[in-house]
Coordinates of C-alpha atoms in Angstrom, one line a residue:
X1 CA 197.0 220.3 -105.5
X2 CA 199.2 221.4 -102.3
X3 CA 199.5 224.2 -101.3
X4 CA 203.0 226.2 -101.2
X5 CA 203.9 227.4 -97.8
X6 CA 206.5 229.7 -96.2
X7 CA 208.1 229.1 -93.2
X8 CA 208.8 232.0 -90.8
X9 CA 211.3 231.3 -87.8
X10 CA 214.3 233.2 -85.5
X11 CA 217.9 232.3 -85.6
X12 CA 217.0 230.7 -83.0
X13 CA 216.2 227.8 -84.7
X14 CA 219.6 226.6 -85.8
X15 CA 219.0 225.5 -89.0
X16 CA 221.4 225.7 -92.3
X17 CA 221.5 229.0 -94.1
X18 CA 221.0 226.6 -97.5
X19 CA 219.0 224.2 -96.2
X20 CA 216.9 227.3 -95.5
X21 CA 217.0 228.9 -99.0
X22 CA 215.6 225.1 -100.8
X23 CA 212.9 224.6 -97.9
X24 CA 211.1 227.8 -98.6
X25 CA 212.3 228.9 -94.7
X26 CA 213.1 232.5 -93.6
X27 CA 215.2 233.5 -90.8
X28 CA 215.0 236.4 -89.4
X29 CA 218.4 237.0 -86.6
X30 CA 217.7 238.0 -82.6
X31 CA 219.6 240.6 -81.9
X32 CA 223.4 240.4 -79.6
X33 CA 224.5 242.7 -77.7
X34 CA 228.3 242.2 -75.9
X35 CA 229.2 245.5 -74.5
X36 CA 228.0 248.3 -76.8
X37 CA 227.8 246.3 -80.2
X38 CA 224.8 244.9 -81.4
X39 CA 225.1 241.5 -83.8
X40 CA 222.1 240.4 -85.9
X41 CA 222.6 236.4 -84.7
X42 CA 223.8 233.6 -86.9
X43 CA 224.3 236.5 -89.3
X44 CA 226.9 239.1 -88.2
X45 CA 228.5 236.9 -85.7
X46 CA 227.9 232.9 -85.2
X47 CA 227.3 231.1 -81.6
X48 CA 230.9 230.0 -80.9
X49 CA 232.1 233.6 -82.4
X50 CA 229.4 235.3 -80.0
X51 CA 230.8 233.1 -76.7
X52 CA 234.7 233.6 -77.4
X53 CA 233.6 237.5 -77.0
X54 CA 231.3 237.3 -73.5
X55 CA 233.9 236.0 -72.0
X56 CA 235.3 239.4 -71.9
X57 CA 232.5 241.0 -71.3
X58 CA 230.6 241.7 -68.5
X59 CA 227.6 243.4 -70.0
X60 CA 225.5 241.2 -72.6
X61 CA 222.3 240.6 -73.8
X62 CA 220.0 239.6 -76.6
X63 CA 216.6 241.1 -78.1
X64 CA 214.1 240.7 -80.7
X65 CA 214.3 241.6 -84.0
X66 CA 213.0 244.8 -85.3
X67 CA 209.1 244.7 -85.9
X68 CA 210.1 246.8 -89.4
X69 CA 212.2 243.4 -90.4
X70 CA 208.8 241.2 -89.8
X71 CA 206.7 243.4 -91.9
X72 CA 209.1 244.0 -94.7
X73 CA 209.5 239.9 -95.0
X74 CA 205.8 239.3 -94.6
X75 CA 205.4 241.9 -97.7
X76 CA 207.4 240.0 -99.8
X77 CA 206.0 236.5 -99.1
X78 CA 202.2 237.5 -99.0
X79 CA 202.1 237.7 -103.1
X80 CA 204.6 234.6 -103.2
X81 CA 202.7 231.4 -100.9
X82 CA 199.4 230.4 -100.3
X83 CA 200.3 229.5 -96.9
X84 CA 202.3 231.2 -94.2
X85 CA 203.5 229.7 -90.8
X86 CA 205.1 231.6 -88.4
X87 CA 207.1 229.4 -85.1
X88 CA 209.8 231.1 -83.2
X89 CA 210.8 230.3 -79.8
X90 CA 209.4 230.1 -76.6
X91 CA 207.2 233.8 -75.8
X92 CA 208.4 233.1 -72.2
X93 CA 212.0 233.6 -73.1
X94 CA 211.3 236.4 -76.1
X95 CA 208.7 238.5 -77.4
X96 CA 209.8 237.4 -80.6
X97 CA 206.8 235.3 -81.9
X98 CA 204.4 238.4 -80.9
X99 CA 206.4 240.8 -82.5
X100 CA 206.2 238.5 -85.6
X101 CA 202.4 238.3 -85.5
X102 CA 201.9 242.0 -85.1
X103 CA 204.2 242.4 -88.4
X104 CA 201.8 240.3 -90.1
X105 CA 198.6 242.2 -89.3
X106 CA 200.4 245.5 -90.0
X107 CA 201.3 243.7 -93.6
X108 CA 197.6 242.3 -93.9
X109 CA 198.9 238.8 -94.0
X110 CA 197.3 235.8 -92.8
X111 CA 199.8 234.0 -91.0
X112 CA 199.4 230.8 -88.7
X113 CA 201.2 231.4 -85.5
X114 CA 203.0 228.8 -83.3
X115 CA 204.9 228.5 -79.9
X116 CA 207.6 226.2 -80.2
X117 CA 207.4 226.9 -76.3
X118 CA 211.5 225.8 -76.6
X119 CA 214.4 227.1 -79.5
X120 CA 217.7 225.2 -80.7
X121 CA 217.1 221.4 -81.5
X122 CA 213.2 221.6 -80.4
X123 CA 212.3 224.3 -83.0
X124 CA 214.3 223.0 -85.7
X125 CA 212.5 219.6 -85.1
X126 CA 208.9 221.1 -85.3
X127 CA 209.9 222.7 -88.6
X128 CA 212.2 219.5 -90.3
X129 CA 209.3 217.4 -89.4
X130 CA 206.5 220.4 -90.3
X131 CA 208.1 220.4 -93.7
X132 CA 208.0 216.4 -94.0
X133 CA 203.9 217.0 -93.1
X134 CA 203.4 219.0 -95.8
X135 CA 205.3 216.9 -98.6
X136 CA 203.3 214.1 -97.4
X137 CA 199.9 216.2 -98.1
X138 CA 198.8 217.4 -94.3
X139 CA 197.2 220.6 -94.3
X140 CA 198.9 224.1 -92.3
X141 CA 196.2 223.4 -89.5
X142 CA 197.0 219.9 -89.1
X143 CA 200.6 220.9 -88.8
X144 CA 200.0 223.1 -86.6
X145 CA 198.1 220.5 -84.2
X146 CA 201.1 217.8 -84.8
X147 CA 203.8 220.4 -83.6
X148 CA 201.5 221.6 -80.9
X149 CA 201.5 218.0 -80.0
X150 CA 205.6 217.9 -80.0
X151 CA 205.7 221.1 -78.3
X152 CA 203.9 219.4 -74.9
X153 CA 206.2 216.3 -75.7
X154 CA 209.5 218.2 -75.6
X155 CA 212.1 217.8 -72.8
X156 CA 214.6 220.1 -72.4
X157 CA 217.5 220.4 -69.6
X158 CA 220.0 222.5 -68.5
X159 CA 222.9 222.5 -65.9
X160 CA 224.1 226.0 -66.0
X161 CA 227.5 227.0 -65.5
X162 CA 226.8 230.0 -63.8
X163 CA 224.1 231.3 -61.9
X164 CA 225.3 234.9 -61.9
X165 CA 223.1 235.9 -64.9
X166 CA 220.6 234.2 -64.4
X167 CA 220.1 236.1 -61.2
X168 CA 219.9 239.1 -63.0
X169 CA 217.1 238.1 -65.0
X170 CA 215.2 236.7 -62.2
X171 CA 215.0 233.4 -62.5
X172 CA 217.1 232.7 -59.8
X173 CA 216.8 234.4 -56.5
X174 CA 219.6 236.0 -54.2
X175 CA 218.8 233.0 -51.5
X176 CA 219.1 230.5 -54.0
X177 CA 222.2 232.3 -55.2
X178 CA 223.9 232.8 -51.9
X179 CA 223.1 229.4 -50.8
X180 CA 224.6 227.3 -53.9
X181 CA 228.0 229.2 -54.1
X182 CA 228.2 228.4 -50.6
X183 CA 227.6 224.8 -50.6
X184 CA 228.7 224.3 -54.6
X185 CA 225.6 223.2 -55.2
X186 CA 224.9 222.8 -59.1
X187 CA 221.1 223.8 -60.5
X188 CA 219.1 221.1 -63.0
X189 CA 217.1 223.5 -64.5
X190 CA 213.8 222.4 -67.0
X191 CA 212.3 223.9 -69.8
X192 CA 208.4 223.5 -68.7
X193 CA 205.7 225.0 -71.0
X194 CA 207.9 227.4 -72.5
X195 CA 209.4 228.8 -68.9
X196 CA 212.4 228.3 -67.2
X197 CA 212.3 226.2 -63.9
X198 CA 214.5 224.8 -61.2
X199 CA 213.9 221.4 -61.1
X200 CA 216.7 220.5 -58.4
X201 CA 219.0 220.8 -56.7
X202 CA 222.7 218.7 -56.6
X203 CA 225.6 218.8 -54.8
X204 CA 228.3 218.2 -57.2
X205 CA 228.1 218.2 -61.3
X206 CA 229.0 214.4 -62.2
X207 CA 225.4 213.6 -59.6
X208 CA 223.4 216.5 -61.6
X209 CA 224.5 214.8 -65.1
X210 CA 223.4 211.6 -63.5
X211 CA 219.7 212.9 -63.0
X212 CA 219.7 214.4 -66.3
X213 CA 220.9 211.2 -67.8
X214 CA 217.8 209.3 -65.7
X215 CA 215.3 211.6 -67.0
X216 CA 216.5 210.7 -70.5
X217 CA 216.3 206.9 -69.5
X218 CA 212.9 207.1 -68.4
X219 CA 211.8 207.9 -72.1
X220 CA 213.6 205.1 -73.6
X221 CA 211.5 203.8 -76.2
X222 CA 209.4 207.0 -76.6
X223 CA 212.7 208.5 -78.6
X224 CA 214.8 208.0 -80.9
X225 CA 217.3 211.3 -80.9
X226 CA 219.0 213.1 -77.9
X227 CA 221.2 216.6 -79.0
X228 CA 223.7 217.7 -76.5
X229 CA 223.7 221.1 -76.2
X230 CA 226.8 223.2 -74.7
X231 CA 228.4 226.7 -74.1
X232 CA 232.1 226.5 -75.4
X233 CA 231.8 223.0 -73.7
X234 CA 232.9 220.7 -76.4
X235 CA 235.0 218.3 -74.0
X236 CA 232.3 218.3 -71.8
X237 CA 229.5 217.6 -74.3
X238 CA 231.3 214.6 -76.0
X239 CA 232.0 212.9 -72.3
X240 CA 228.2 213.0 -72.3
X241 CA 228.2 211.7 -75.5
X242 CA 230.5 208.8 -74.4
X243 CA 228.4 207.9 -71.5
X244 CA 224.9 207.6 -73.5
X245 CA 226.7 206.2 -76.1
X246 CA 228.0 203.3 -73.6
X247 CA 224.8 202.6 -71.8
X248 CA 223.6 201.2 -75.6
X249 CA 220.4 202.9 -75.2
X250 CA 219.8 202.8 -78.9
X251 CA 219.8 206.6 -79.8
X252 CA 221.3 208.9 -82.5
X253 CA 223.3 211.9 -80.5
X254 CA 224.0 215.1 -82.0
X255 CA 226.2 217.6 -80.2
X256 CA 225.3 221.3 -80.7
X257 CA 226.4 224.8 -79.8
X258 CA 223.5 226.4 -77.5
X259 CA 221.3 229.1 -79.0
X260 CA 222.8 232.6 -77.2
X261 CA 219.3 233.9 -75.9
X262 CA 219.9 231.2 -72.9
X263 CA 223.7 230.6 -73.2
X264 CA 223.8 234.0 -72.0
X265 CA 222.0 234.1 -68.9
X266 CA 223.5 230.3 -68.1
X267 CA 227.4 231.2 -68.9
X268 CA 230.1 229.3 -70.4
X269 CA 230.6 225.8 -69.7
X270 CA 226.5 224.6 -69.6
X271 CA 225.2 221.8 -70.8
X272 CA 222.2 220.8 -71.5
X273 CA 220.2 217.8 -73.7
X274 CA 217.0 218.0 -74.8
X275 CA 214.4 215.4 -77.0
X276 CA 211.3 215.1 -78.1
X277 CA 209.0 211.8 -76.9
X278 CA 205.9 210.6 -78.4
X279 CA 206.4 211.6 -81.9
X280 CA 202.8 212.5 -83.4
X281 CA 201.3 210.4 -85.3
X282 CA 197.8 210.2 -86.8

């Protein structure tokens, strides 16, 4: 007999509401901040909602949820499933998933722990294809394995729109800043174990799509999905679209709305693809 199992994720993980409620998943919201209100994410104020605002606003931010939130879900699933697994974004961008785990030893839970080392289409991926796992009989540690595996098989890019806030944070430094308003040079920035890295640098946008594009042809045949990702970037995202669409590379392409916690720091107008290569299998 299988086991029942809970799902325990961040709103980072874009999935349904409903979907949600009939796959045994619970969402607990990051937290938004645009001037001096706080939003619980996907909950008090969507993604497209939350970037219409920062436009006017020059102070923004996001957090963790509550540890109290954790512990008061954990409570009410530790009677309910056999099994619980915890997978929230990447610990490099939020202390969300360590936060989650302490709630679970404060509500004497045992709760199975993953990295998604990413959020938006990546984490929703690991749990879709989590769930399918367990319908087909796997057991919560060979789950974890499999999405451990997708986790190191993720790619992830981003051409920010602005570097502004991501100096701020750090991950950009006042040379690199100075230099590329200067020379208009555009950043390719790469999810890369969880962190986020510079992985070059282009002189004008249409060339930086280009080399995201050629990453994304280099795994032809290890893929079968790309998502398009944007920040109140719909034209741009669907011209994307049309060009992978064009080159016939035999891929499904879903365009989505970019989780906040980066949109944020990267500013209106990024885009970004990501997919996931080498899909485990046994």
């Amino acid at each position: 007999m299988k086991k029942s199992i809970a799902w325990v994720t961040d709103s980072t993980c874009t999935i349904d509401p409903i979907f949600a409620k009939e796959n045994h998943i619970y969402i607990v919201p990051l937290r938004l901040m645009l001037g001096d209100e706080c939003y619980r994410e996907s909950v008090d104020i969507t993604a497209e909602q939350f970037y219409e605002q920062l436009r006017d606003q020059e102070k923004a931010g996001s957090s963790q949820p509550p540890i109290g939130e954790f512990v008061q879900l954990y409570e009410s699933l530790k009677d309910e499933y056999d099994e619980i697994i915890a997978i929230h974004c990447s610990s490099e961008l939020s202390g969300t998933i360590n936060t989650s785990l302490q709630a679970a030893e404060m509500a004497e839970v045992k709760v199975t722990g993953i990295d998604s080392q990413a959020g938006a289409f990546p984490l929703r991926e690991m749990i879709l294809s989590g769930i399918k796992w367990h319908k087909d009989g796997m057991t919560v540690q060979e789950i974890k394995e499999r999405i451990e595996r997708m986790a190191q098989n993720l790619v992830f890019y981003v051409i920010p729109a602005s570097l502004q806030r991501l100096h701020r944070s750090g991950r950009v430094t006042g040379t690199q800043l100075l230099v590329s308003q200067l020379l208009k040079i555009h950043l390719l920035l790469k999810f890369e174990k969880g962190k986020v890295l510079v992985e070059d640098k282009i002189r004008t946008f249409k060339k930086t799509k280009q080399r995201m594009i050629e990453h994304l042809r280099k795994d032809i045949g290890k893929i079968k999905e790309v998502c398009i990702m944007h920040v109140n970037n719909l034209a741009e995202a669907q011209e994307l679209e049309r060009e992978l669409i064009n080159l016939d590379l035999g891929l499904r392409t879903e365009i989505m709305t970019f989780i906040p916690v980066v949109g944020i720091l990267a500013g209106e107008g990024t885009v970004a693809m990501a997919w996931v290569r080498n899909q485990p299998t046994i």
